Structures are given as structure tokens and as C-alpha cells.
mmCIF file of C-alpha atoms and ligand atoms in Angstrom:
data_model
loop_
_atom_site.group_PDB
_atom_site.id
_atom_site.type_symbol
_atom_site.label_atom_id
_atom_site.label_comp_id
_atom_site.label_asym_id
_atom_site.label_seq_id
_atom_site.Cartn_x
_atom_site.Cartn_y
_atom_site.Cartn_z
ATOM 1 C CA UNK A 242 11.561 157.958 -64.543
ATOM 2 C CA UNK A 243 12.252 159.349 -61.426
ATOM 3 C CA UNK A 244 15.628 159.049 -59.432
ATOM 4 C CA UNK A 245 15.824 158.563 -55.580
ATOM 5 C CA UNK A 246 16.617 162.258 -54.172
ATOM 6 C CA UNK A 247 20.115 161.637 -53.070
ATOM 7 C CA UNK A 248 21.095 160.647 -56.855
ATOM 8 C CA UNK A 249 19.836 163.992 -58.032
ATOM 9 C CA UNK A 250 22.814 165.900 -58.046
ATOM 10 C CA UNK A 251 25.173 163.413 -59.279
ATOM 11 C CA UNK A 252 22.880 163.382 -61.880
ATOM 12 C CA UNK A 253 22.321 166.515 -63.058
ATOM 13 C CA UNK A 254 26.364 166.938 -63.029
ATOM 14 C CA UNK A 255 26.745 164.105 -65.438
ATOM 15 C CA UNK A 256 23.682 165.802 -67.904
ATOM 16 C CA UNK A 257 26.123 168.913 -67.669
ATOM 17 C CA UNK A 258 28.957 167.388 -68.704
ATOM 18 C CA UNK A 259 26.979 165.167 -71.181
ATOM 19 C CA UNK A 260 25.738 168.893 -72.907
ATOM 20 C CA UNK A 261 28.886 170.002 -72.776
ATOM 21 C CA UNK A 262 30.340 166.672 -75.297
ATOM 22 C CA UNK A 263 33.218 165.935 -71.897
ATOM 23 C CA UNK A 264 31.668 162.662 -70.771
ATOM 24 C CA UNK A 265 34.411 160.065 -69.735
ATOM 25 C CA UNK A 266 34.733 157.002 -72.086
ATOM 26 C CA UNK A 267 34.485 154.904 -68.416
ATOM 27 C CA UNK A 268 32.436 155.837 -65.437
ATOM 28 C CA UNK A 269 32.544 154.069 -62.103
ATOM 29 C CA UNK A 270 29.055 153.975 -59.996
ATOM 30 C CA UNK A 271 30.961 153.372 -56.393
ATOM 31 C CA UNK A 272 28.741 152.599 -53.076
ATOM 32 C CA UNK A 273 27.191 149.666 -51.551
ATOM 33 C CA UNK A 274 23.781 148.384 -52.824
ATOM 34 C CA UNK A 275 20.935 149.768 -51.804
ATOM 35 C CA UNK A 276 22.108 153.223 -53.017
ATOM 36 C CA UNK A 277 20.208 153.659 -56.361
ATOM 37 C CA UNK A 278 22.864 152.595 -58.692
ATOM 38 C CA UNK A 279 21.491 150.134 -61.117
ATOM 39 C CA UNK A 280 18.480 152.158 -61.700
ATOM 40 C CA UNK A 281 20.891 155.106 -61.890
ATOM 41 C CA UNK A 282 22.613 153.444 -64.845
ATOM 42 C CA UNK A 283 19.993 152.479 -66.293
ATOM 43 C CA UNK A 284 18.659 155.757 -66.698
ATOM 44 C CA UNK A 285 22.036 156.856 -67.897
ATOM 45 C CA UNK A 286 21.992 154.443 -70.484
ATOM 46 C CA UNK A 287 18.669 155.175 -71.313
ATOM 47 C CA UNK A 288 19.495 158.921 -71.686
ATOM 48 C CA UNK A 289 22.428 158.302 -74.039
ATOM 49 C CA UNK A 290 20.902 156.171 -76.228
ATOM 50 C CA UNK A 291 17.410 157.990 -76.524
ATOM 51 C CA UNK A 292 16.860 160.097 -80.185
ATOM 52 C CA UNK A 293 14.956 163.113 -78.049
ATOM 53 C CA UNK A 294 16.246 163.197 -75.036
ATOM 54 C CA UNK A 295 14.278 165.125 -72.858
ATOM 55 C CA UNK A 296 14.606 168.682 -70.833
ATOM 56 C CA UNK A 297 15.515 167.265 -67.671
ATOM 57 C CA UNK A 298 18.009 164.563 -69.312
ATOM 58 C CA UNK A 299 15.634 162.043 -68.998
ATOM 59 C CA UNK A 300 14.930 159.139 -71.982
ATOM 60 C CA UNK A 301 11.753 160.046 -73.528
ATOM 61 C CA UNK A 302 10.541 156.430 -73.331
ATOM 62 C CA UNK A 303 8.945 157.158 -76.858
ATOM 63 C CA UNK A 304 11.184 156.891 -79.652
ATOM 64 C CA UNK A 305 12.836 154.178 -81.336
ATOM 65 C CA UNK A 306 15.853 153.540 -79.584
ATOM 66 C CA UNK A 307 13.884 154.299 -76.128
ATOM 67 C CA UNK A 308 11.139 151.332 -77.116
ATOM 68 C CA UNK A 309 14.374 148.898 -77.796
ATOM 69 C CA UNK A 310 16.088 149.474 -74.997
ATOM 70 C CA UNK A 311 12.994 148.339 -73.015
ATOM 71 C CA UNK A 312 13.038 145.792 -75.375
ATOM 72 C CA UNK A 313 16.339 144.857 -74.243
ATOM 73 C CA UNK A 314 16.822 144.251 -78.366
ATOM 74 C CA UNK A 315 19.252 148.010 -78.846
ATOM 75 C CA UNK A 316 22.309 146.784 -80.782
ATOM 76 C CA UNK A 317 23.760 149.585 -79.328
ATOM 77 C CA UNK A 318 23.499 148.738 -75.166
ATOM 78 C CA UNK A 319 25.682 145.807 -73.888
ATOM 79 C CA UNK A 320 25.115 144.712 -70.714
ATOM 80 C CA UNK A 321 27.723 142.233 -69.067
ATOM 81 C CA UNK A 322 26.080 140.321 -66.058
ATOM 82 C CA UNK A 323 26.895 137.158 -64.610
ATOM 83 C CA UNK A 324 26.425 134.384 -67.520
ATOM 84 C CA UNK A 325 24.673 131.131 -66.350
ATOM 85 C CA UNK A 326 27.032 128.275 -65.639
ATOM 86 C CA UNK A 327 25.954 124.718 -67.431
ATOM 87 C CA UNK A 328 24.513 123.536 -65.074
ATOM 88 C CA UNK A 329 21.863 126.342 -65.236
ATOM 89 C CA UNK A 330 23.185 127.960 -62.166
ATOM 90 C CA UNK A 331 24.701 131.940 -61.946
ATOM 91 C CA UNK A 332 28.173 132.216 -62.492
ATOM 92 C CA UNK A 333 29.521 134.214 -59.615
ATOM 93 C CA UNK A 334 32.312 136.238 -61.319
ATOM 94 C CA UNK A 335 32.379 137.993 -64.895
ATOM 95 C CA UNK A 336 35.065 136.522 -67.012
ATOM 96 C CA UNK A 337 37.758 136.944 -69.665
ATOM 97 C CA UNK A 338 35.072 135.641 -72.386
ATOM 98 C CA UNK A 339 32.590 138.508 -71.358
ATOM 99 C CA UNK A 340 35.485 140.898 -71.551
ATOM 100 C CA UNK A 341 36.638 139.853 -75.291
ATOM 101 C CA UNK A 342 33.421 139.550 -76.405
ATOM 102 C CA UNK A 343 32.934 142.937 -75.426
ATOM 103 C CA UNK A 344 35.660 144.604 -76.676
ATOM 104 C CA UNK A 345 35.133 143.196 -80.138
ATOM 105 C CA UNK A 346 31.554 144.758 -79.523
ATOM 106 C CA UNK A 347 32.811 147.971 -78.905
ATOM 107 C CA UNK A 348 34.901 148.423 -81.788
ATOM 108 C CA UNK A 349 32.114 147.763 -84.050
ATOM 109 C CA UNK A 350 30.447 150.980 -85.156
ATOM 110 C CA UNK A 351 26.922 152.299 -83.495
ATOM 111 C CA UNK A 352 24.542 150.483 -85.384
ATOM 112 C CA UNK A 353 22.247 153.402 -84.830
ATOM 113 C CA UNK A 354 25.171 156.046 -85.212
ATOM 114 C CA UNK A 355 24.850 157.399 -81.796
ATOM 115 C CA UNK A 356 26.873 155.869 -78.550
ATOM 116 C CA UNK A 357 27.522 152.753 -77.513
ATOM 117 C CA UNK A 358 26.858 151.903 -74.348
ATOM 118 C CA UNK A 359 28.071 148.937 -71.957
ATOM 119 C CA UNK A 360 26.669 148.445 -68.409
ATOM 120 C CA UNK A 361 29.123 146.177 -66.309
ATOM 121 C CA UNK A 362 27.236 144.716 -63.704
ATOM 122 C CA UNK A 363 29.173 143.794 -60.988
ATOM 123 C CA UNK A 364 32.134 145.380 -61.657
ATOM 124 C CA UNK A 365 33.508 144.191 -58.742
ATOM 125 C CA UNK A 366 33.481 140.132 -59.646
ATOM 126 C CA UNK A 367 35.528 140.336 -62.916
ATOM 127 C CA UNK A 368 38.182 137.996 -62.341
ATOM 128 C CA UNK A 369 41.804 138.600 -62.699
ATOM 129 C CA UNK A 370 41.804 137.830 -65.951
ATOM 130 C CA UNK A 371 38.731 139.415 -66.784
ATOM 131 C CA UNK A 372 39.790 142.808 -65.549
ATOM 132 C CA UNK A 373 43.248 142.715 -67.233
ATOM 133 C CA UNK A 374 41.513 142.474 -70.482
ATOM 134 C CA UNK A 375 38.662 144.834 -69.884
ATOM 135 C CA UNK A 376 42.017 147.344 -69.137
ATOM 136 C CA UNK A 377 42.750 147.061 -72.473
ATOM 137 C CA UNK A 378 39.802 147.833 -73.587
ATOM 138 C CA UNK A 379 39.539 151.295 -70.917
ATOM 139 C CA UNK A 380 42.897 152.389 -72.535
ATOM 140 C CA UNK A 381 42.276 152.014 -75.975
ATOM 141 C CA UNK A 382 39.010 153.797 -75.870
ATOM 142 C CA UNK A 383 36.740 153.524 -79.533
ATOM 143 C CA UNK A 384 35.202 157.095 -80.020
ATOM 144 C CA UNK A 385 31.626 157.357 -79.165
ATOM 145 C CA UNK A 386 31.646 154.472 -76.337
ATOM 146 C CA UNK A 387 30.866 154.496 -72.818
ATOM 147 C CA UNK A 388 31.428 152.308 -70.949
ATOM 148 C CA UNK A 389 29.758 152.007 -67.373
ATOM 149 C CA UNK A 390 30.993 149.759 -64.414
ATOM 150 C CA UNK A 391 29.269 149.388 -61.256
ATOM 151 C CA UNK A 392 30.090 148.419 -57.748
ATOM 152 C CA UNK A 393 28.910 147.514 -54.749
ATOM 153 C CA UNK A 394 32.497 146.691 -53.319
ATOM 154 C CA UNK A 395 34.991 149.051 -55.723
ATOM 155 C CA UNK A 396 37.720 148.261 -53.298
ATOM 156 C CA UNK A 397 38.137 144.764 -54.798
ATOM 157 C CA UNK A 398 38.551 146.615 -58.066
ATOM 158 C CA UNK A 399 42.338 146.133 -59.495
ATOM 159 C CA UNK A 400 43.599 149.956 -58.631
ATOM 160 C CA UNK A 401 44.723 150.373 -62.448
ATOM 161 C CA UNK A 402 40.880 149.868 -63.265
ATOM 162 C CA UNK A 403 39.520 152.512 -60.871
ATOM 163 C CA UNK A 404 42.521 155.134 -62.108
ATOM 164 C CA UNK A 405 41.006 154.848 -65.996
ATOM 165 C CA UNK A 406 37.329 155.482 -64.562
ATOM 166 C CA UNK A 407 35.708 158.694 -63.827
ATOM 167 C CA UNK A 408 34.274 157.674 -60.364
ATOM 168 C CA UNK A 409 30.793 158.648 -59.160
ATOM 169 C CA UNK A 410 30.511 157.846 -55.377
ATOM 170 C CA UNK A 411 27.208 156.605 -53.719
ATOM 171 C CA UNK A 412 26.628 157.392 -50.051
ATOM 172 C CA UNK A 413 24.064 157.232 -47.856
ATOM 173 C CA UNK A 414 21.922 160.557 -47.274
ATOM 174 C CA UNK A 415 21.369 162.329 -44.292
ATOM 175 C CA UNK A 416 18.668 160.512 -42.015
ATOM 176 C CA UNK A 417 15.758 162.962 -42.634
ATOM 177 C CA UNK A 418 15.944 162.402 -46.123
ATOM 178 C CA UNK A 419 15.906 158.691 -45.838
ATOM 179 C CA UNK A 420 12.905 158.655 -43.973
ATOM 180 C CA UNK A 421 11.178 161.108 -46.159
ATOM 181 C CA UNK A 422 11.757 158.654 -49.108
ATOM 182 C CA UNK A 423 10.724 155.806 -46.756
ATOM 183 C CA UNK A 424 7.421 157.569 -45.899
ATOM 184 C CA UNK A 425 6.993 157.919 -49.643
ATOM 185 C CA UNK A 426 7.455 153.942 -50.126
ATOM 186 C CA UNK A 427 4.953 153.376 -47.338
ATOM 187 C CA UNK A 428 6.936 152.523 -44.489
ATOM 188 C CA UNK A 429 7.237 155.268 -41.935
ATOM 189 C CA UNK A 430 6.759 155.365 -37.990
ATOM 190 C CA UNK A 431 9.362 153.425 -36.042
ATOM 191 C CA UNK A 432 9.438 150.409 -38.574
ATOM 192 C CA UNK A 433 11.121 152.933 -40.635
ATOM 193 C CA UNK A 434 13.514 153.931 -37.384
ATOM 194 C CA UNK A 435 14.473 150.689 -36.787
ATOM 195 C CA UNK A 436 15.384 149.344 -40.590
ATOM 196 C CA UNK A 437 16.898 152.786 -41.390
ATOM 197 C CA UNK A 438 18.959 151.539 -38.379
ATOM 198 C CA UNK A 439 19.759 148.477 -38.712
ATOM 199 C CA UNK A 440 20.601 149.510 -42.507
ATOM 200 C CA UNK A 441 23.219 151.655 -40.931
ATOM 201 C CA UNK A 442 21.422 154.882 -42.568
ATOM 202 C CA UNK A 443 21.172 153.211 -46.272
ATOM 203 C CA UNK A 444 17.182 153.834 -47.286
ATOM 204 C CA UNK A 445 17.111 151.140 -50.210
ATOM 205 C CA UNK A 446 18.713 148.542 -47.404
ATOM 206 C CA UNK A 447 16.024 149.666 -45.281
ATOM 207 C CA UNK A 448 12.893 149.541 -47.318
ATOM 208 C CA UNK A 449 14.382 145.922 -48.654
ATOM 209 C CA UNK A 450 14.492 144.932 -44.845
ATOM 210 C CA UNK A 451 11.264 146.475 -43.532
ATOM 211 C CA UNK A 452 9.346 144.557 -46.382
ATOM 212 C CA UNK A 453 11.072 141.125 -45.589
ATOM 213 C CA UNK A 454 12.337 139.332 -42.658
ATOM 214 C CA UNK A 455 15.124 140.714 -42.000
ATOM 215 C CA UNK A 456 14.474 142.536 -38.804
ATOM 216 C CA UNK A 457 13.517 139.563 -37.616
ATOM 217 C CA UNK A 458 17.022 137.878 -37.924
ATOM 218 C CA UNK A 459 18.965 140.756 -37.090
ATOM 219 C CA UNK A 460 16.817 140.095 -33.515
ATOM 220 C CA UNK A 461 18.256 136.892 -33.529
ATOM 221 C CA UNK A 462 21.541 137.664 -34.071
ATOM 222 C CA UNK A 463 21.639 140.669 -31.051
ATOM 223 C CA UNK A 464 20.519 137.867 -29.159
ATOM 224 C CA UNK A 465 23.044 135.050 -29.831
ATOM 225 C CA UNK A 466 25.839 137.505 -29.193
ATOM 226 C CA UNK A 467 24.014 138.564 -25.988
ATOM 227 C CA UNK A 468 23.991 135.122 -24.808
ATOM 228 C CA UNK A 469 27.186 134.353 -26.074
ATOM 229 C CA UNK A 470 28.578 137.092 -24.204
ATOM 230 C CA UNK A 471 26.343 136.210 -20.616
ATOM 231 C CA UNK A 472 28.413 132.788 -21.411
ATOM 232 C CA UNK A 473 24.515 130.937 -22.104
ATOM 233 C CA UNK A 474 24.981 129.721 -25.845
ATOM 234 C CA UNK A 475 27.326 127.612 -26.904
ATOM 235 C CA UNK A 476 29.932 129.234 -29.819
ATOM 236 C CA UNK A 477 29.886 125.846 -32.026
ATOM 237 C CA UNK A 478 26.051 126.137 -31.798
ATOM 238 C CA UNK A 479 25.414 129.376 -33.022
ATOM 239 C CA UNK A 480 28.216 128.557 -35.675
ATOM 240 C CA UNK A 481 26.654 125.797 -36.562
ATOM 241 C CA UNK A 482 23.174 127.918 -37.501
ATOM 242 C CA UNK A 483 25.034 130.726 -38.757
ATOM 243 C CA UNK A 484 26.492 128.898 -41.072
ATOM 244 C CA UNK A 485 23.841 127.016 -42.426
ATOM 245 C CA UNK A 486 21.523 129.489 -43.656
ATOM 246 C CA UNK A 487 21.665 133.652 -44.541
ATOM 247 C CA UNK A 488 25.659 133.789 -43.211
ATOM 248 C CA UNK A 489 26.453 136.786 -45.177
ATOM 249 C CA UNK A 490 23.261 138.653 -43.539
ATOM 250 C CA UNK A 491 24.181 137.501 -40.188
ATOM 251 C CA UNK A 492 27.569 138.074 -40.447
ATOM 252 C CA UNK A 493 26.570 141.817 -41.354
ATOM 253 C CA UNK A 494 24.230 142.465 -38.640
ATOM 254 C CA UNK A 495 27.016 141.460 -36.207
ATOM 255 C CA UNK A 496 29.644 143.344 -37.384
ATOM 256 C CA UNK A 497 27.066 146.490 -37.737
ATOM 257 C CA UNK A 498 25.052 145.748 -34.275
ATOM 258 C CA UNK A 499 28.897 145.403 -32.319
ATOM 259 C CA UNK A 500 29.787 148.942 -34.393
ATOM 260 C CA UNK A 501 26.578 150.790 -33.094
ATOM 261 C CA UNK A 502 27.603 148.820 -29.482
ATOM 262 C CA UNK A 503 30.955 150.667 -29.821
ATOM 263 C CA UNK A 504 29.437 153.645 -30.743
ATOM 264 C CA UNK A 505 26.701 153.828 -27.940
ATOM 265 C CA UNK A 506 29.770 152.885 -25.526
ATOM 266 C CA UNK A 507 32.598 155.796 -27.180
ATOM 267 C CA UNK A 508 29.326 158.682 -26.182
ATOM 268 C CA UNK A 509 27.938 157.337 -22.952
ATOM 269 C CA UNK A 510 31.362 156.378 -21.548
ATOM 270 C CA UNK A 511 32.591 152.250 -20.523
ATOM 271 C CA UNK A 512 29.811 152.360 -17.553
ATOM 272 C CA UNK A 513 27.346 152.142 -20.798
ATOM 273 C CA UNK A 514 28.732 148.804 -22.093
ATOM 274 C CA UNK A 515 25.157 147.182 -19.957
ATOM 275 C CA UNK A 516 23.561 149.638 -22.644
ATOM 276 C CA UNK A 517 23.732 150.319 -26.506
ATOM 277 C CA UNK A 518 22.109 147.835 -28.943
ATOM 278 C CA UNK A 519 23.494 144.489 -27.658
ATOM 279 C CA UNK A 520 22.609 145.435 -23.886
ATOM 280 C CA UNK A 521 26.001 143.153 -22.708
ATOM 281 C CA UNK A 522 26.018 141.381 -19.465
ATOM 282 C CA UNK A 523 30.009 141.299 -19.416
ATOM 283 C CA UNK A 524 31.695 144.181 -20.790
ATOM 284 C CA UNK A 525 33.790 144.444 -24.152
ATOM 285 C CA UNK A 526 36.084 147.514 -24.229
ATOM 286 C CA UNK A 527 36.128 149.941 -27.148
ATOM 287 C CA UNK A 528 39.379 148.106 -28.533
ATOM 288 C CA UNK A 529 38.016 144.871 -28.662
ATOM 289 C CA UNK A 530 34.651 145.567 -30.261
ATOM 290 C CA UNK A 531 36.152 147.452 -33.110
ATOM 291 C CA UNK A 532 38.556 144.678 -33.877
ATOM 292 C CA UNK A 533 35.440 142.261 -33.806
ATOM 293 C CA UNK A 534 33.800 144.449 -35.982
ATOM 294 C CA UNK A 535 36.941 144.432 -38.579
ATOM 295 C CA UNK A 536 37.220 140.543 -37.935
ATOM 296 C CA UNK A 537 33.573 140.090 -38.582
ATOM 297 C CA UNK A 538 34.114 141.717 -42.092
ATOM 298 C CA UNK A 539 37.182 140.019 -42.636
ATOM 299 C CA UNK A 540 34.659 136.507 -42.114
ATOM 300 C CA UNK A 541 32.502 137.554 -43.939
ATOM 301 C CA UNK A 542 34.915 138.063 -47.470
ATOM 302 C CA UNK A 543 36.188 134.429 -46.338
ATOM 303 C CA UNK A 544 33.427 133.137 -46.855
ATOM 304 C CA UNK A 545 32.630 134.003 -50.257
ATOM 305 C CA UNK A 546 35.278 131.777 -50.995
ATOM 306 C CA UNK A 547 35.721 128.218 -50.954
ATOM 307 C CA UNK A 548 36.454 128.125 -46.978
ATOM 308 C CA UNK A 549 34.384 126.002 -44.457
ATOM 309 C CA UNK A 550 32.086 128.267 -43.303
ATOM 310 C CA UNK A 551 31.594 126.130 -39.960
ATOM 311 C CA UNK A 552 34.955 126.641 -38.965
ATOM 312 C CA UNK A 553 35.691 130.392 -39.718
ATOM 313 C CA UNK A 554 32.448 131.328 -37.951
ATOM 314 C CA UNK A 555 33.458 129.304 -35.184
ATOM 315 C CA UNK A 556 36.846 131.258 -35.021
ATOM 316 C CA UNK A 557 34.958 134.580 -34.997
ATOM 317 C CA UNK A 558 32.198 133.558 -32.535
ATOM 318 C CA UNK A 559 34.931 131.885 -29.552
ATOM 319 C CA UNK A 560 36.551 135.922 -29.941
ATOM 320 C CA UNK A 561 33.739 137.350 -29.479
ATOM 321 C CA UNK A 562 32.989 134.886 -26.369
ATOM 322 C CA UNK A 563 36.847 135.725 -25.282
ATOM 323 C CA UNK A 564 36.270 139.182 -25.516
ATOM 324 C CA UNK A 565 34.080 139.435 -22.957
ATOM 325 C CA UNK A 566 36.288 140.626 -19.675
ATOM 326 C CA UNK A 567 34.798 137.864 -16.762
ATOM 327 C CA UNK A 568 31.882 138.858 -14.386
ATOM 328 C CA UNK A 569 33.148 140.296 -11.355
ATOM 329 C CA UNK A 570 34.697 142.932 -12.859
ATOM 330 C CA UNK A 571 31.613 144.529 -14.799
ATOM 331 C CA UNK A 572 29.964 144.238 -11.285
ATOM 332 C CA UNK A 573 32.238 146.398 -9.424
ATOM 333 C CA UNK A 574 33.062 148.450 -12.253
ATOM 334 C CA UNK A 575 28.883 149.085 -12.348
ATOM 335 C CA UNK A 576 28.295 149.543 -8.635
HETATM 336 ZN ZN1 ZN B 892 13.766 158.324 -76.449
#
């Protein structure tokens, strides 16, 4: 078991505390996906549950409890994930049943007479309901239990949740480490460059991208808000595409590609708004284009609700198209 190289230290801090009998009954793995974090857990839960742990607070993938949590049979690991709905499809938020059901779990005694260990995966989709009885649960803590939630989005935790957690934040590592780990996963040379990019610096988003088709769409979408912008696509149009298929990725690589636009514009100055990533024919100030950006985001969270997609990404696009100060005045602010 290896962990990717930005995990390391977080790690090793956690094996300290772990030798020194202070873990925290709750831990919160905080940072967007792409990060490490499941595996991260897993080895955690691994480590805690394994009867000869190893030097470098690794499992030993040997004994007993090792072979059943591979199994996926230890009594002693719980693992809340999104349940199946009856109709055989995902559930898209962790509920109040999950959260009972656990708690009368926990209070149980190890079967094995070690820990007991929960993994709550998302964290970040219990419900209201679901999260006011998993508090109960954090403040009432049954010796000998850990319980571990992670999230890609720990801002949409309830702020009484995150207070009971020990929090472990997730960032992105510095670039050359990225593409060292990158190289080591096969994809180096500018492919690398350009996913580590459009990942905004996150390696896992990267390799993810490089291997599929992403790229490809993030393309697209640079080029529907150039034309947008040149006033040669229509907004209802694009909305209309957007909307239909991979929104969520779309809406990302806009909000991202009109970020690094601001950015490339806030270092080279307003004559580069022809330059940066979206190459602009009619110029969006700095003000603007970080107001799309938050307005983008915003989109995007409406839409993993029951909104029509159609119409919010219609709103967004027509800004974007407004934001665009007319013609004439790029040209003589150019020349
Ligand atoms: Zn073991």
C-alpha cells in the first residue's frame, strides 16, 4: 500500500498520534476529489483494524482482520455509502436510516475487541436529518470507535458537525510534485501540462482527465464561450447542449477556464484580455470575470437540485454574453 506523496505527512502525523493512544473519536478528510482521500481512509481503516500493524503504520494485508477487511466481511468496519433506491438506482444523499443504523452499530462492542471503525462516504450528502442524528452519535462518543467522514465539499457540512471532527485538510501539491506522480502513472510531456492545468493543479483530476475525454470537452467549452463572447453562438444553443449532457463538467471548466482568463489578465495587464486561455475577441474586465466565475459555481450547486437546468444555464450563458464590453472599444483600447 502505498499513499500518493502529498498524503505522506498527514499520514505519518495521524500514526503518531495513533502510537501515542490520542486519536479523535471523529476525523474529517476535507478537499475536493481527486486528492487521495478514499484510498487514504481506507488505509486508515485498514491500519486500525489490522492485528500486526506494520513499521511504517501500514495494514499488514496478512492477518485475520487484514484478509476480512478485503473481504469486506470485518464486523468491525462500517462503511455508510449511498444505499440503492428501489428502483435499483443510487440514492444521492445518506439518510437518517444510515445514521440510526449506525449508531446502534457503534454501541455494540468490537466483535474482535479492537476498534470500530466507520467510513462515511460522502460526508457531505447526509441530509438534514441525517446529520442531526449522526451529531448525536459524534457527542456521545462509545470508547474504542472511530469514526471517519469524508468530503469532497465540507462546506455543505452543518458547522456543528465539522466543530466535533478533528479535520485533516487535502490540497493540491506544488506543480513539480504533481507531475512527478503523473510521470509515474505514465502520463508526462505536455499531456500532463495541459490536464494538470485544466485540473487547476489537482494530479488525481488530472490523470482521471488525461486518460478520458475530458480535454476534449473542456476544448469545447473555451470555444463556446469564445464564440459567445465574438457574439457567433447563440446563448439558448449552447444552453441547450450544456444542459443535456456532462453539465456539471462543463459548468466546471467554465468557471475554472474564465478564473485562469482573470488570472492571465490581473499579470499581463487589461491590454491581455485578446490573450489568456479563452483568447476573447471583446474584452471582460477583471470584475466581471470573477463574478462569472462565482456565478458559474453558484449554477453549478443549482443544478444538483431539482431546477431546470435549461433555464439556469441560459441565465449564466446571456451574462457571460452581456459581459462582454461591445467591439469598438477593445479596438481602440488595443491599437
Ligand atoms: Zn493485518
Amino acid at each position: 500500500m502505498t499513499l500518493a506523496p502529498w498524503n505522506v505527512d498527514a499520514w505519518s502525523s495521524l500514526g503518531e498520534r495513533r502510537r501515542r493512544d490520542a486519536l479523535p473519536h471523529a476525523i474529517l478528510l476535507a478537499g475536493p476529489a481527486g486528492l487521495g482521500k478514499r484510498e487514504f481512509a481506507d488505509a486508515f481503516a485498514r491500519a486500525l483494524l489490522c492485528e500486526s500493524i506494520r513499521a511504517d503504520g501500514f495494514a499488514c494485508a496478512t492477518c485475520r482482520a487484514c484478509k476480512l477487511v478485503a473481504a469486506g466481511t470485518h464486523p468491525d468496519l462500517v462503511r455508510v455509502n449511498f444505499e440503492l433506491r428501489d428502483d435499483g438506482k443510487s440514492r444521492t444523499e445518506l439518510t437518517i436510516d444510515q445514521m440510526r443504523a449506525l449508531s446502534e452499530r457503534l454501541a455494540l462492542t468490537a466483535q474482535f475487541g479492537g476498534a470500530q471503525v466507520a467510513l462515511i462516504d460522502p460526508a457531505d450528502a447526509m441530509n438534514h436529518a441525517a446529520s442531526n442524528a449522526l451529531l448525536k452519535t459524534l457527542e456521545e462518543p462509545t470508547a474504542g470507535t472511530i469514526i471517519v467522514l469524508i468530503a469532497d465539499y465540507p462546506a455543505r457540512l452543518s458547522a456543528t458537525i465539522r466543530s466535533r471532527c478533528q479535520r485533516i485538510e487535502f490540497r493540491v501539491p506544488d506543480g513539480r510534485l504533481a507531475l512527478q506522480w503523473l510521470a509515474a502513472q505514465g502520463i508526462g510531456g505536455k499531456q500532463a501540462a495541459d490536464a494538470l492545468n485544466a485540473g487547476d493543479g489537482n494530479p488525481g483530476l488530472a490523470l482521471a482527465w488525461a486518460q478520458g475525454e475530458a480535454l476534449k470537452l473542456r476544448g469545447e467549452v473555451a470555444q463556446d464561450l469564445r464564440e459567445l463572447n465574438a457574439g457567433v453562438a447563440a446563448a439558448f444553443e449552447v444552453a441547450q447542449r450544456w444542459s443535456r449532457e456532462e453539465s456539471d463538467l462543463r459548468l466546471r471548466f467554465a468557471a475554472s477556464l474564465v478564473q485562469q482568463q482573470g488570472r492571465a489578465q490581473a499579470q499581463g495587464g487589461a491590454r491581455l484580455s485578446a490573450g489568456g486561455p479563452l483568447a476573447l475577441t471583446r474584452a471582460v474586465d477583471l470584475v466581471k470575470l470573477t463574478s462569472w466565475f462565482d456565478r458559474a459555481n453558484r449554477t453549478r450547486d443549482l443544478l444538483r437540485g431539482p431546477i431546470r437546468s435549461e433555464l439556469a444555464m441560459l441565465e449564466l450563458l446571456a451574462t457571460w454574453v452581456m459581459a462582454a464590453t461591445p467591439n469598438r472599444d477593445v479596438q481602440q483600447r488595443s491599437t
